[in-house]
């Protein structure tokens, strides 16, 4: 995975219970196990008992795949994570996730000091690794809603589903400002405009709970249905794409080595997957330097998913030989322990099954459906305003649905869905395809014909009232999505050209960014940017047929051709196909009630 820095800006609330029985069994009173003592006193007491190896263990985060309870115990590992697609088993239930997390936690609790581990996961558009979880639109779509209150509610729902699987923190949200859609992580960015990104960070109090007025500069999470959010700042090798109040990261500088972004947020800082390896070029060419530079820059926890012994041995040597002062180690461990204490892990280290029913709940799916319809951007609607194609009539004799993305749940969800890179097909998880949504929306007497790639003869031999063509990009994540041409898949171009050349058509584009569309516009009657809408395709049909109006606005510039890139609003030579903020509107149709 590419370099990413994850910063705990906000933290957690102490969930009180007692551990008196445990203390009684221990015999000796240990202040750090006493929930009635102040957190600072508990941290101080615990750190006074810790060896160097135990402190470095707390600074180490490992991937779950190769872990055992013995490793957790013997190395005093501070954290585990599930990488993209790293699951207890295929189609694991919420209960099975809880069982897995608790098994590892028991290993951590069996260590000499019984320090609980903290388990993390990427929940970047819902609890996206988990089968049957609600998959929300990716951030590029949410940015088009301009609706911070909606995004906060998505944070609430995501946190609940994550905690339902026994996991207390999530690598979310992504707060990168993507300035070039050729970057494969662009769909993880809300907008090219830092102000929109700032507005959308309202998801953070949704994830962690509203911050009380008396909480300043310390971690906080508002209860057992909330998670610790770790806002992520991504970097790209294409150019300097991330900005902070006008200051860009120097080109080529790795975030794990950048003190500009590693700032005091009251929690702890964690690197990305093998992120410190990439401080050098080629990666891992001078690992000792990488560990030294990363830890000295202020990284508190290092994500070393696979070769953890190398990291532990290297950091131990650097401390023992006085290259890294003990004060830096203590500072890192103090931050990590503060999060764990305030999260209540010392009192309630094991998750229960009380929340499992919330994974993929109907309420959350309705919220995702709302997010889909608010995210859609109408780019073209007929030859002129006097002859619009949308909303589509539900009553028609026969309509055609075509295209590679019309009946493919995996395609409409995109990357970071069940697996890291995403998958294709309709056995991915639970959801509604756009084809199913269209079929459920039209009048019962309307015949819906689906053909992924209809021939010219087929089109001419059927008298279609209109066609809906759903095409776009194939799923990808991170570097696999880097693209210099930004084209619709070839089969999609052929289908779109053929169908729109022979019938009245609306094209629904499924993509994580603007794509090349100008050469095809003359044949298209209506064009909708649907981004990567996630599991609830019904939200697309809601707007196509006028049950709700189009309201989304472009959160990024739509270019004419890739030679213009990078091009962003405010640039001197700004000549887009569709400018930042563009989006046509429609009127809700009051009498469009379908027979079901």
GROMACS .gro file of N, CA, C and O in nm, residues 18-137:
model
  480
   18UNK      N    1  -1.551  -0.223   3.691
   18UNK     CA    2  -1.449  -0.256   3.790
   18UNK      C    3  -1.367  -0.375   3.746
   18UNK      O    4  -1.412  -0.457   3.668
   19UNK      N    5  -1.250  -0.379   3.800
   19UNK     CA    6  -1.163  -0.494   3.778
   19UNK      C    7  -1.115  -0.544   3.915
   19UNK      O    8  -1.006  -0.592   3.932
   20UNK      N    9  -1.203  -0.525   4.014
   20UNK     CA   10  -1.164  -0.555   4.152
   20UNK      C   11  -1.132  -0.703   4.170
   20UNK      O   12  -1.040  -0.740   4.240
   21UNK      N   13  -1.213  -0.791   4.107
   21UNK     CA   14  -1.190  -0.934   4.122
   21UNK      C   15  -1.053  -0.973   4.067
   21UNK      O   16  -0.982  -1.053   4.126
   22UNK      N   17  -1.018  -0.909   3.955
   22UNK     CA   18  -0.887  -0.936   3.895
   22UNK      C   19  -0.775  -0.892   3.988
   22UNK      O   20  -0.676  -0.960   4.008
   23UNK      N   21  -0.793  -0.771   4.047
   23UNK     CA   22  -0.690  -0.718   4.138
   23UNK      C   23  -0.678  -0.807   4.262
   23UNK      O   24  -0.569  -0.828   4.315
   24UNK      N   25  -0.793  -0.860   4.305
   24UNK     CA   26  -0.789  -0.946   4.422
   24UNK      C   27  -0.710  -1.074   4.394
   24UNK      O   28  -0.634  -1.122   4.476
   25UNK      N   29  -0.731  -1.128   4.273
   25UNK     CA   30  -0.658  -1.248   4.234
   25UNK      C   31  -0.509  -1.220   4.222
   25UNK      O   32  -0.426  -1.303   4.254
   26UNK      N   33  -0.476  -1.099   4.177
   26UNK     CA   34  -0.336  -1.064   4.162
   26UNK      C   35  -0.268  -1.055   4.298
   26UNK      O   36  -0.148  -1.075   4.309
   27UNK      N   37  -0.343  -1.022   4.398
   27UNK     CA   38  -0.284  -1.008   4.531
   27UNK      C   39  -0.234  -0.869   4.556
   27UNK      O   40  -0.288  -0.796   4.639
   28UNK      N   41  -0.130  -0.827   4.486
   28UNK     CA   42  -0.073  -0.694   4.505
   28UNK      C   43  -0.159  -0.590   4.435
   28UNK      O   44  -0.206  -0.610   4.323
   29UNK      N   45  -0.175  -0.476   4.503
   29UNK     CA   46  -0.251  -0.366   4.443
   29UNK      C   47  -0.168  -0.302   4.333
   29UNK      O   48  -0.051  -0.272   4.352
   30UNK      N   49  -0.230  -0.285   4.216
   30UNK     CA   50  -0.166  -0.218   4.103
   30UNK      C   51  -0.250  -0.099   4.065
   30UNK      O   52  -0.362  -0.114   4.017
   31UNK      N   53  -0.194   0.018   4.086
   31UNK     CA   54  -0.270   0.140   4.066
   31UNK      C   55  -0.325   0.150   3.924
   31UNK      O   56  -0.437   0.196   3.904
   32UNK      N   57  -0.249   0.107   3.824
   32UNK     CA   58  -0.294   0.124   3.685
   32UNK      C   59  -0.417   0.043   3.652
   32UNK      O   60  -0.487   0.070   3.555
   33UNK      N   61  -0.449  -0.058   3.737
   33UNK     CA   62  -0.569  -0.137   3.717
   33UNK      C   63  -0.689  -0.084   3.794
   33UNK      O   64  -0.798  -0.142   3.786
   34UNK      N   65  -0.670   0.025   3.864
   34UNK     CA   66  -0.777   0.081   3.948
   34UNK      C   67  -0.854   0.186   3.868
   34UNK      O   68  -0.804   0.296   3.842
   35UNK      N   69  -0.979   0.160   3.827
   35UNK     CA   70  -1.055   0.255   3.746
   35UNK      C   71  -1.094   0.382   3.820
   35UNK      O   72  -1.139   0.478   3.758
   36UNK      N   73  -1.077   0.382   3.952
   36UNK     CA   74  -1.113   0.500   4.030
   36UNK      C   75  -1.000   0.602   4.038
   36UNK      O   76  -1.020   0.712   4.092
   37UNK      N   77  -0.885   0.569   3.986
   37UNK     CA   78  -0.772   0.660   3.988
   37UNK      C   79  -0.768   0.742   3.859
   37UNK      O   80  -0.814   0.698   3.754
   38UNK      N   81  -0.709   0.863   3.864
   38UNK     CA   82  -0.698   0.946   3.743
   38UNK      C   83  -0.615   0.876   3.636
   38UNK      O   84  -0.521   0.800   3.667
   39UNK      N   85  -0.648   0.903   3.512
   39UNK     CA   86  -0.578   0.837   3.401
   39UNK      C   87  -0.429   0.867   3.403
   39UNK      O   88  -0.347   0.777   3.382
   40UNK      N   89  -0.392   0.992   3.428
   40UNK     CA   90  -0.250   1.026   3.429
   40UNK      C   91  -0.174   0.945   3.532
   40UNK      O   92  -0.061   0.900   3.507
   41UNK      N   93  -0.235   0.924   3.648
   41UNK     CA   94  -0.169   0.845   3.753
   41UNK      C   95  -0.158   0.699   3.711
   41UNK      O   96  -0.057   0.632   3.738
   42UNK      N   97  -0.259   0.649   3.644
   42UNK     CA   98  -0.256   0.510   3.600
   42UNK      C   99  -0.149   0.490   3.493
   42UNK      O  100  -0.078   0.389   3.494
   43UNK      N  101  -0.141   0.585   3.400
   43UNK     CA  102  -0.037   0.577   3.297
   43UNK      C  103   0.102   0.579   3.360
   43UNK      O  104   0.190   0.498   3.324
   44UNK      N  105   0.123   0.671   3.452
   44UNK     CA  106   0.253   0.682   3.517
   44UNK      C  107   0.290   0.554   3.589
   44UNK      O  108   0.405   0.506   3.580
   45UNK      N  109   0.194   0.496   3.660
   45UNK     CA  110   0.221   0.373   3.734
   45UNK      C  111   0.254   0.259   3.638
   45UNK      O  112   0.351   0.184   3.660
   46UNK      N  113   0.176   0.244   3.532
   46UNK     CA  114   0.200   0.136   3.438
   46UNK      C  115   0.334   0.151   3.369
   46UNK      O  116   0.411   0.053   3.358
   47UNK      N  117   0.368   0.271   3.327
   47UNK     CA  118   0.495   0.290   3.256
   47UNK      C  119   0.614   0.265   3.346
   47UNK      O  120   0.721   0.223   3.299
   48UNK      N  121   0.598   0.289   3.475
   48UNK     CA  122   0.708   0.264   3.569
   48UNK      C  123   0.738   0.114   3.581
   48UNK      O  124   0.846   0.075   3.625
   49UNK      N  125   0.643   0.032   3.543
   49UNK     CA  126   0.658  -0.113   3.552
   49UNK      C  127   0.706  -0.176   3.421
   49UNK      O  128   0.741  -0.294   3.418
   50UNK      N  129   0.705  -0.098   3.312
   50UNK     CA  130   0.730  -0.154   3.180
   50UNK      C  131   0.879  -0.158   3.146
   50UNK      O  132   0.953  -0.064   3.174
   51UNK      N  133   0.920  -0.266   3.080
   51UNK     CA  134   1.055  -0.277   3.028
   51UNK      C  135   1.060  -0.210   2.891
   51UNK      O  136   0.957  -0.176   2.831
   52UNK      N  137   1.180  -0.192   2.838
   52UNK     CA  138   1.195  -0.136   2.704
   52UNK      C  139   1.125  -0.224   2.602
   52UNK      O  140   1.056  -0.173   2.513
   53UNK      N  141   1.139  -0.353   2.613
   53UNK     CA  142   1.076  -0.442   2.514
   53UNK      C  143   0.924  -0.431   2.520
   53UNK      O  144   0.856  -0.437   2.416
   54UNK      N  145   0.869  -0.414   2.639
   54UNK     CA  146   0.723  -0.399   2.652
   54UNK      C  147   0.676  -0.266   2.594
   54UNK      O  148   0.567  -0.257   2.535
   55UNK      N  149   0.756  -0.163   2.608
   55UNK     CA  150   0.721  -0.034   2.549
   55UNK      C  151   0.725  -0.040   2.397
   55UNK      O  152   0.635   0.012   2.329
   56UNK      N  153   0.828  -0.103   2.344
   56UNK     CA  154   0.837  -0.115   2.198
   56UNK      C  155   0.726  -0.205   2.145
   56UNK      O  156   0.672  -0.181   2.036
   57UNK      N  157   0.687  -0.306   2.220
   57UNK     CA  158   0.573  -0.388   2.182
   57UNK      C  159   0.446  -0.306   2.166
   57UNK      O  160   0.368  -0.328   2.074
   58UNK      N  161   0.427  -0.208   2.255
   58UNK     CA  162   0.310  -0.121   2.246
   58UNK      C  163   0.314  -0.033   2.122
   58UNK      O  164   0.211   0.008   2.071
   59UNK      N  165   0.433  -0.005   2.072
   59UNK     CA  166   0.449   0.079   1.954
   59UNK      C  167   0.434   0.001   1.823
   59UNK      O  168   0.447   0.058   1.715
   60UNK      N  169   0.404  -0.128   1.833
   60UNK     CA  170   0.404  -0.216   1.717
   60UNK      C  171   0.262  -0.257   1.681
   60UNK      O  172   0.187  -0.305   1.766
   61UNK      N  173   0.225  -0.238   1.556
   61UNK     CA  174   0.095  -0.286   1.506
   61UNK      C  175   0.118  -0.391   1.398
   61UNK      O  176   0.193  -0.368   1.303
   62UNK      N  177   0.050  -0.505   1.412
   62UNK     CA  178   0.067  -0.617   1.321
   62UNK      C  179  -0.064  -0.650   1.250
   62UNK      O  180  -0.173  -0.620   1.299
   63UNK      N  181  -0.051  -0.716   1.134
   63UNK     CA  182  -0.168  -0.764   1.061
   63UNK      C  183  -0.212  -0.897   1.121
   63UNK      O  184  -0.130  -0.977   1.163
   64UNK      N  185  -0.342  -0.920   1.124
   64UNK     CA  186  -0.398  -1.036   1.193
   64UNK      C  187  -0.366  -1.170   1.127
   64UNK      O  188  -0.370  -1.275   1.194
   65UNK      N  189  -0.334  -1.171   0.998
   65UNK     CA  190  -0.326  -1.297   0.924
   65UNK      C  191  -0.227  -1.396   0.985
   65UNK      O  192  -0.255  -1.516   0.992
   66UNK      N  193  -0.111  -1.347   1.024
   66UNK     CA  194  -0.007  -1.438   1.072
   66UNK      C  195   0.011  -1.433   1.223
   66UNK      O  196   0.112  -1.478   1.276
   67UNK      N  197  -0.090  -1.379   1.292
   67UNK     CA  198  -0.077  -1.361   1.436
   67UNK      C  199  -0.134  -1.480   1.513
   67UNK      O  200  -0.224  -1.550   1.467
   68UNK      N  201  -0.077  -1.499   1.633
   68UNK     CA  202  -0.128  -1.599   1.727
   68UNK      C  203  -0.138  -1.535   1.863
   68UNK      O  204  -0.079  -1.429   1.889
   69UNK      N  205  -0.211  -1.600   1.951
   69UNK     CA  206  -0.221  -1.546   2.088
   69UNK      C  207  -0.085  -1.551   2.157
   69UNK      O  208  -0.056  -1.465   2.242
   70UNK      N  209  -0.001  -1.646   2.122
   70UNK     CA  210   0.132  -1.653   2.182
   70UNK      C  211   0.218  -1.534   2.141
   70UNK      O  212   0.294  -1.479   2.224
   71UNK      N  213   0.210  -1.494   2.016
   71UNK     CA  214   0.284  -1.376   1.972
   71UNK      C  215   0.236  -1.252   2.046
   71UNK      O  216   0.315  -1.170   2.090
   72UNK      N  217   0.105  -1.239   2.059
   72UNK     CA  218   0.049  -1.126   2.134
   72UNK      C  219   0.104  -1.123   2.276
   72UNK      O  220   0.142  -1.018   2.328
   73UNK      N  221   0.108  -1.239   2.338
   73UNK     CA  222   0.154  -1.249   2.477
   73UNK      C  223   0.305  -1.225   2.488
   73UNK      O  224   0.350  -1.143   2.570
   74UNK      N  225   0.382  -1.292   2.407
   74UNK     CA  226   0.528  -1.290   2.423
   74UNK      C  227   0.591  -1.157   2.386
   74UNK      O  228   0.694  -1.119   2.442
   75UNK      N  229   0.532  -1.087   2.291
   75UNK     CA  230   0.588  -0.959   2.247
   75UNK      C  231   0.512  -0.839   2.302
   75UNK      O  232   0.554  -0.725   2.281
   76UNK      N  233   0.404  -0.863   2.375
   76UNK     CA  234   0.326  -0.752   2.430
   76UNK      C  235   0.280  -0.656   2.321
   76UNK      O  236   0.287  -0.534   2.336
   77UNK      N  237   0.231  -0.712   2.209
   77UNK     CA  238   0.194  -0.631   2.093
   77UNK      C  239   0.081  -0.535   2.129
   77UNK      O  240  -0.019  -0.572   2.189
   78UNK      N  241   0.097  -0.409   2.084
   78UNK     CA  242   0.002  -0.305   2.123
   78UNK      C  243  -0.121  -0.297   2.037
   78UNK      O  244  -0.226  -0.248   2.083
   79UNK      N  245  -0.112  -0.344   1.911
   79UNK     CA  246  -0.226  -0.325   1.822
   79UNK      C  247  -0.223  -0.427   1.708
   79UNK      O  248  -0.116  -0.470   1.664
   80UNK      N  249  -0.342  -0.463   1.662
   80UNK     CA  250  -0.360  -0.544   1.542
   80UNK      C  251  -0.450  -0.469   1.446
   80UNK      O  252  -0.525  -0.380   1.486
   81UNK      N  253  -0.444  -0.508   1.319
   81UNK     CA  254  -0.536  -0.452   1.221
   81UNK      C  255  -0.576  -0.558   1.122
   81UNK      O  256  -0.508  -0.661   1.105
   82UNK      N  257  -0.688  -0.534   1.056
   82UNK     CA  258  -0.725  -0.608   0.936
   82UNK      C  259  -0.694  -0.520   0.816
   82UNK      O  260  -0.751  -0.411   0.803
   83UNK      N  261  -0.603  -0.566   0.731
   83UNK     CA  262  -0.583  -0.497   0.605
   83UNK      C  263  -0.702  -0.523   0.514
   83UNK      O  264  -0.795  -0.597   0.549
   84UNK      N  265  -0.704  -0.462   0.396
   84UNK     CA  266  -0.815  -0.480   0.304
   84UNK      C  267  -0.837  -0.625   0.269
   84UNK      O  268  -0.747  -0.691   0.216
   85UNK      N  269  -0.954  -0.679   0.302
   85UNK     CA  270  -0.986  -0.817   0.272
   85UNK      C  271  -0.936  -0.917   0.373
   85UNK      O  272  -0.953  -1.038   0.353
   86UNK      N  273  -0.876  -0.871   0.483
   86UNK     CA  274  -0.826  -0.962   0.586
   86UNK      C  275  -0.939  -0.989   0.686
   86UNK      O  276  -0.972  -0.904   0.768
   87UNK      N  277  -0.998  -1.107   0.675
   87UNK     CA  278  -1.120  -1.138   0.751
   87UNK      C  279  -1.104  -1.270   0.824
   87UNK      O  280  -1.017  -1.352   0.789
   88UNK      N  281  -1.187  -1.295   0.926
   88UNK     CA  282  -1.178  -1.423   0.997
   88UNK      C  283  -1.199  -1.543   0.905
   88UNK      O  284  -1.134  -1.645   0.919
   89UNK      N  285  -1.294  -1.528   0.812
   89UNK     CA  286  -1.320  -1.629   0.709
   89UNK      C  287  -1.411  -1.564   0.606
   89UNK      O  288  -1.473  -1.461   0.634
   90UNK      N  289  -1.421  -1.618   0.485
   90UNK     CA  290  -1.512  -1.558   0.387
   90UNK      C  291  -1.655  -1.552   0.440
   90UNK      O  292  -1.704  -1.646   0.502
   91UNK      N  293  -1.719  -1.438   0.416
   91UNK     CA  294  -1.857  -1.414   0.459
   91UNK      C  295  -1.875  -1.434   0.610
   91UNK      O  296  -1.979  -1.481   0.657
   92UNK      N  297  -1.773  -1.394   0.685
   92UNK     CA  298  -1.781  -1.405   0.831
   92UNK      C  299  -1.894  -1.319   0.885
   92UNK      O  300  -1.918  -1.208   0.839
   93UNK      N  301  -1.963  -1.371   0.986
   93UNK     CA  302  -2.070  -1.295   1.051
   93UNK      C  303  -2.011  -1.198   1.152
   93UNK      O  304  -1.892  -1.207   1.189
   94UNK      N  305  -2.095  -1.107   1.199
   94UNK     CA  306  -2.050  -1.012   1.301
   94UNK      C  307  -2.005  -1.085   1.427
   94UNK      O  308  -1.906  -1.047   1.491
   95UNK      N  309  -2.075  -1.190   1.463
   95UNK     CA  310  -2.037  -1.268   1.582
   95UNK      C  311  -1.900  -1.333   1.564
   95UNK      O  312  -1.819  -1.339   1.659
   96UNK      N  313  -1.871  -1.379   1.444
   96UNK     CA  314  -1.740  -1.440   1.419
   96UNK      C  315  -1.629  -1.335   1.422
   96UNK      O  316  -1.516  -1.367   1.463
   97UNK      N  317  -1.657  -1.213   1.380
   97UNK     CA  318  -1.560  -1.105   1.396
   97UNK      C  319  -1.532  -1.079   1.544
   97UNK      O  320  -1.415  -1.065   1.585
   98UNK      N  321  -1.637  -1.072   1.624
   98UNK     CA  322  -1.619  -1.050   1.768
   98UNK      C  323  -1.536  -1.161   1.829
   98UNK      O  324  -1.443  -1.136   1.908
   99UNK      N  325  -1.565  -1.285   1.792
   99UNK     CA  326  -1.489  -1.399   1.846
   99UNK      C  327  -1.341  -1.387   1.812
   99UNK      O  328  -1.255  -1.413   1.897
  100UNK      N  329  -1.310  -1.347   1.688
  100UNK     CA  330  -1.170  -1.335   1.647
  100UNK      C  331  -1.098  -1.226   1.726
  100UNK      O  332  -0.988  -1.248   1.778
  101UNK      N  333  -1.161  -1.109   1.734
  101UNK     CA  334  -1.098  -0.997   1.806
  101UNK      C  335  -1.074  -1.035   1.951
  101UNK      O  336  -0.967  -1.009   2.008
  102UNK      N  337  -1.171  -1.098   2.013
  102UNK     CA  338  -1.157  -1.136   2.154
  102UNK      C  339  -1.049  -1.240   2.175
  102UNK      O  340  -0.980  -1.239   2.278
  103UNK      N  341  -1.032  -1.331   2.080
  103UNK     CA  342  -0.926  -1.432   2.093
  103UNK      C  343  -0.789  -1.364   2.098
  103UNK      O  344  -0.705  -1.397   2.183
  104UNK      N  345  -0.766  -1.269   2.007
  104UNK     CA  346  -0.639  -1.197   2.010
  104UNK      C  347  -0.626  -1.114   2.138
  104UNK      O  348  -0.518  -1.102   2.195
  105UNK      N  349  -0.736  -1.058   2.181
  105UNK     CA  350  -0.731  -0.976   2.302
  105UNK      C  351  -0.693  -1.060   2.424
  105UNK      O  352  -0.616  -1.015   2.509
  106UNK      N  353  -0.741  -1.180   2.430
  106UNK     CA  354  -0.703  -1.268   2.541
  106UNK      C  355  -0.553  -1.296   2.540
  106UNK      O  356  -0.491  -1.310   2.646
  107UNK      N  357  -0.496  -1.305   2.421
  107UNK     CA  358  -0.351  -1.321   2.414
  107UNK      C  359  -0.279  -1.201   2.471
  107UNK      O  360  -0.180  -1.216   2.545
  108UNK      N  361  -0.325  -1.081   2.437
  108UNK     CA  362  -0.264  -0.959   2.490
  108UNK      C  363  -0.280  -0.952   2.642
  108UNK      O  364  -0.186  -0.916   2.714
  109UNK      N  365  -0.396  -0.990   2.693
  109UNK     CA  366  -0.422  -0.982   2.837
  109UNK      C  367  -0.341  -1.084   2.915
  109UNK      O  368  -0.320  -1.067   3.037
  110UNK      N  369  -0.293  -1.188   2.848
  110UNK     CA  370  -0.214  -1.290   2.917
  110UNK      C  371  -0.067  -1.252   2.928
  110UNK      O  372   0.013  -1.327   2.986
  111UNK      N  373  -0.029  -1.137   2.873
  111UNK     CA  374   0.110  -1.091   2.887
  111UNK      C  375   0.139  -1.051   3.031
  111UNK      O  376   0.048  -1.042   3.115
  112UNK      N  377   0.264  -1.025   3.063
  112UNK     CA  378   0.305  -1.001   3.202
  112UNK      C  379   0.224  -0.892   3.270
  112UNK      O  380   0.180  -0.907   3.385
  113UNK      N  381   0.200  -0.781   3.200
  113UNK     CA  382   0.128  -0.669   3.259
  113UNK      C  383  -0.019  -0.664   3.217
  113UNK      O  384  -0.093  -0.579   3.266
  114UNK      N  385  -0.058  -0.751   3.125
  114UNK     CA  386  -0.198  -0.757   3.086
  114UNK      C  387  -0.249  -0.632   3.017
  114UNK      O  388  -0.365  -0.593   3.034
  115UNK      N  389  -0.164  -0.569   2.934
  115UNK     CA  390  -0.206  -0.447   2.864
  115UNK      C  391  -0.291  -0.487   2.743
  115UNK      O  392  -0.246  -0.562   2.657
  116UNK      N  393  -0.414  -0.438   2.733
  116UNK     CA  394  -0.499  -0.476   2.620
  116UNK      C  395  -0.448  -0.418   2.489
  116UNK      O  396  -0.389  -0.310   2.486
  117UNK      N  397  -0.471  -0.491   2.382
  117UNK     CA  398  -0.439  -0.438   2.249
  117UNK      C  399  -0.559  -0.361   2.196
  117UNK      O  400  -0.671  -0.374   2.244
  118UNK      N  401  -0.535  -0.281   2.093
  118UNK     CA  402  -0.642  -0.208   2.026
  118UNK      C  403  -0.646  -0.252   1.881
  118UNK      O  404  -0.543  -0.256   1.814
  119UNK      N  405  -0.765  -0.290   1.834
  119UNK     CA  406  -0.781  -0.347   1.701
  119UNK      C  407  -0.836  -0.241   1.607
  119UNK      O  408  -0.933  -0.172   1.639
  120UNK      N  409  -0.774  -0.229   1.489
  120UNK     CA  410  -0.815  -0.128   1.392
  120UNK      C  411  -0.849  -0.186   1.257
  120UNK      O  412  -0.807  -0.298   1.223
  121UNK      N  413  -0.926  -0.110   1.179
  121UNK     CA  414  -0.967  -0.157   1.047
  121UNK      C  415  -0.998  -0.038   0.958
  121UNK      O  416  -1.036   0.070   1.007
  122UNK      N  417  -0.979  -0.054   0.827
  122UNK     CA  418  -1.020   0.049   0.732
  122UNK      C  419  -1.171   0.041   0.714
  122UNK      O  420  -1.223  -0.058   0.663
  123UNK      N  421  -1.239   0.145   0.755
  123UNK     CA  422  -1.383   0.156   0.733
  123UNK      C  423  -1.405   0.285   0.656
  123UNK      O  424  -1.448   0.386   0.710
  124UNK      N  425  -1.373   0.282   0.527
  124UNK     CA  426  -1.362   0.405   0.450
  124UNK      C  427  -1.489   0.445   0.377
  124UNK      O  428  -1.503   0.560   0.335
  125UNK      N  429  -1.582   0.350   0.357
  125UNK     CA  430  -1.716   0.386   0.308
  125UNK      C  431  -1.815   0.288   0.367
  125UNK      O  432  -1.878   0.209   0.299
  126UNK      N  433  -1.829   0.299   0.499
  126UNK     CA  434  -1.898   0.198   0.576
  126UNK      C  435  -1.797   0.095   0.625
  126UNK      O  436  -1.676   0.110   0.608
  127UNK      N  437  -1.847  -0.010   0.688
  127UNK     CA  438  -1.760  -0.116   0.740
  127UNK      C  439  -1.728  -0.211   0.626
  127UNK      O  440  -1.771  -0.326   0.621
  128UNK      N  441  -1.646  -0.162   0.531
  128UNK     CA  442  -1.639  -0.218   0.398
  128UNK      C  443  -1.572  -0.353   0.386
  128UNK      O  444  -1.583  -0.418   0.282
  129UNK      N  445  -1.503  -0.402   0.489
  129UNK     CA  446  -1.444  -0.535   0.482
  129UNK      C  447  -1.542  -0.645   0.519
  129UNK      O  448  -1.513  -0.763   0.497
  130UNK      N  449  -1.655  -0.607   0.575
  130UNK     CA  450  -1.743  -0.705   0.639
  130UNK      C  451  -1.861  -0.741   0.550
  130UNK      O  452  -1.933  -0.654   0.500
  131UNK      N  453  -1.881  -0.870   0.532
  131UNK     CA  454  -1.992  -0.921   0.452
  131UNK      C  455  -2.125  -0.878   0.514
  131UNK      O  456  -2.145  -0.886   0.634
  132UNK      N  457  -2.215  -0.828   0.431
  132UNK     CA  458  -2.348  -0.781   0.467
  132UNK      C  459  -2.349  -0.644   0.534
  132UNK      O  460  -2.456  -0.595   0.573
  133UNK      N  461  -2.233  -0.581   0.550
  133UNK     CA  462  -2.231  -0.445   0.605
  133UNK      C  463  -2.286  -0.347   0.503
  133UNK      O  464  -2.289  -0.374   0.382
  134UNK      N  465  -2.330  -0.232   0.550
  134UNK     CA  466  -2.379  -0.127   0.461
  134UNK      C  467  -2.262  -0.059   0.394
  134UNK      O  468  -2.169  -0.013   0.462
  135UNK      N  469  -2.264  -0.050   0.261
  135UNK     CA  470  -2.157   0.015   0.187
  135UNK      C  471  -2.209   0.150   0.136
  135UNK      O  472  -2.297   0.156   0.052
  136UNK      N  473  -2.153   0.257   0.190
  136UNK     CA  474  -2.194   0.392   0.153
  136UNK      C  475  -2.117   0.438   0.028
  136UNK      O  476  -2.017   0.376  -0.010
  137UNK      N  477  -2.161   0.547  -0.036
  137UNK     CA  478  -2.083   0.602  -0.147
  137UNK      C  479  -1.942   0.638  -0.101
  137UNK      O  480  -1.922   0.680   0.014
   0.00000   0.00000   0.00000
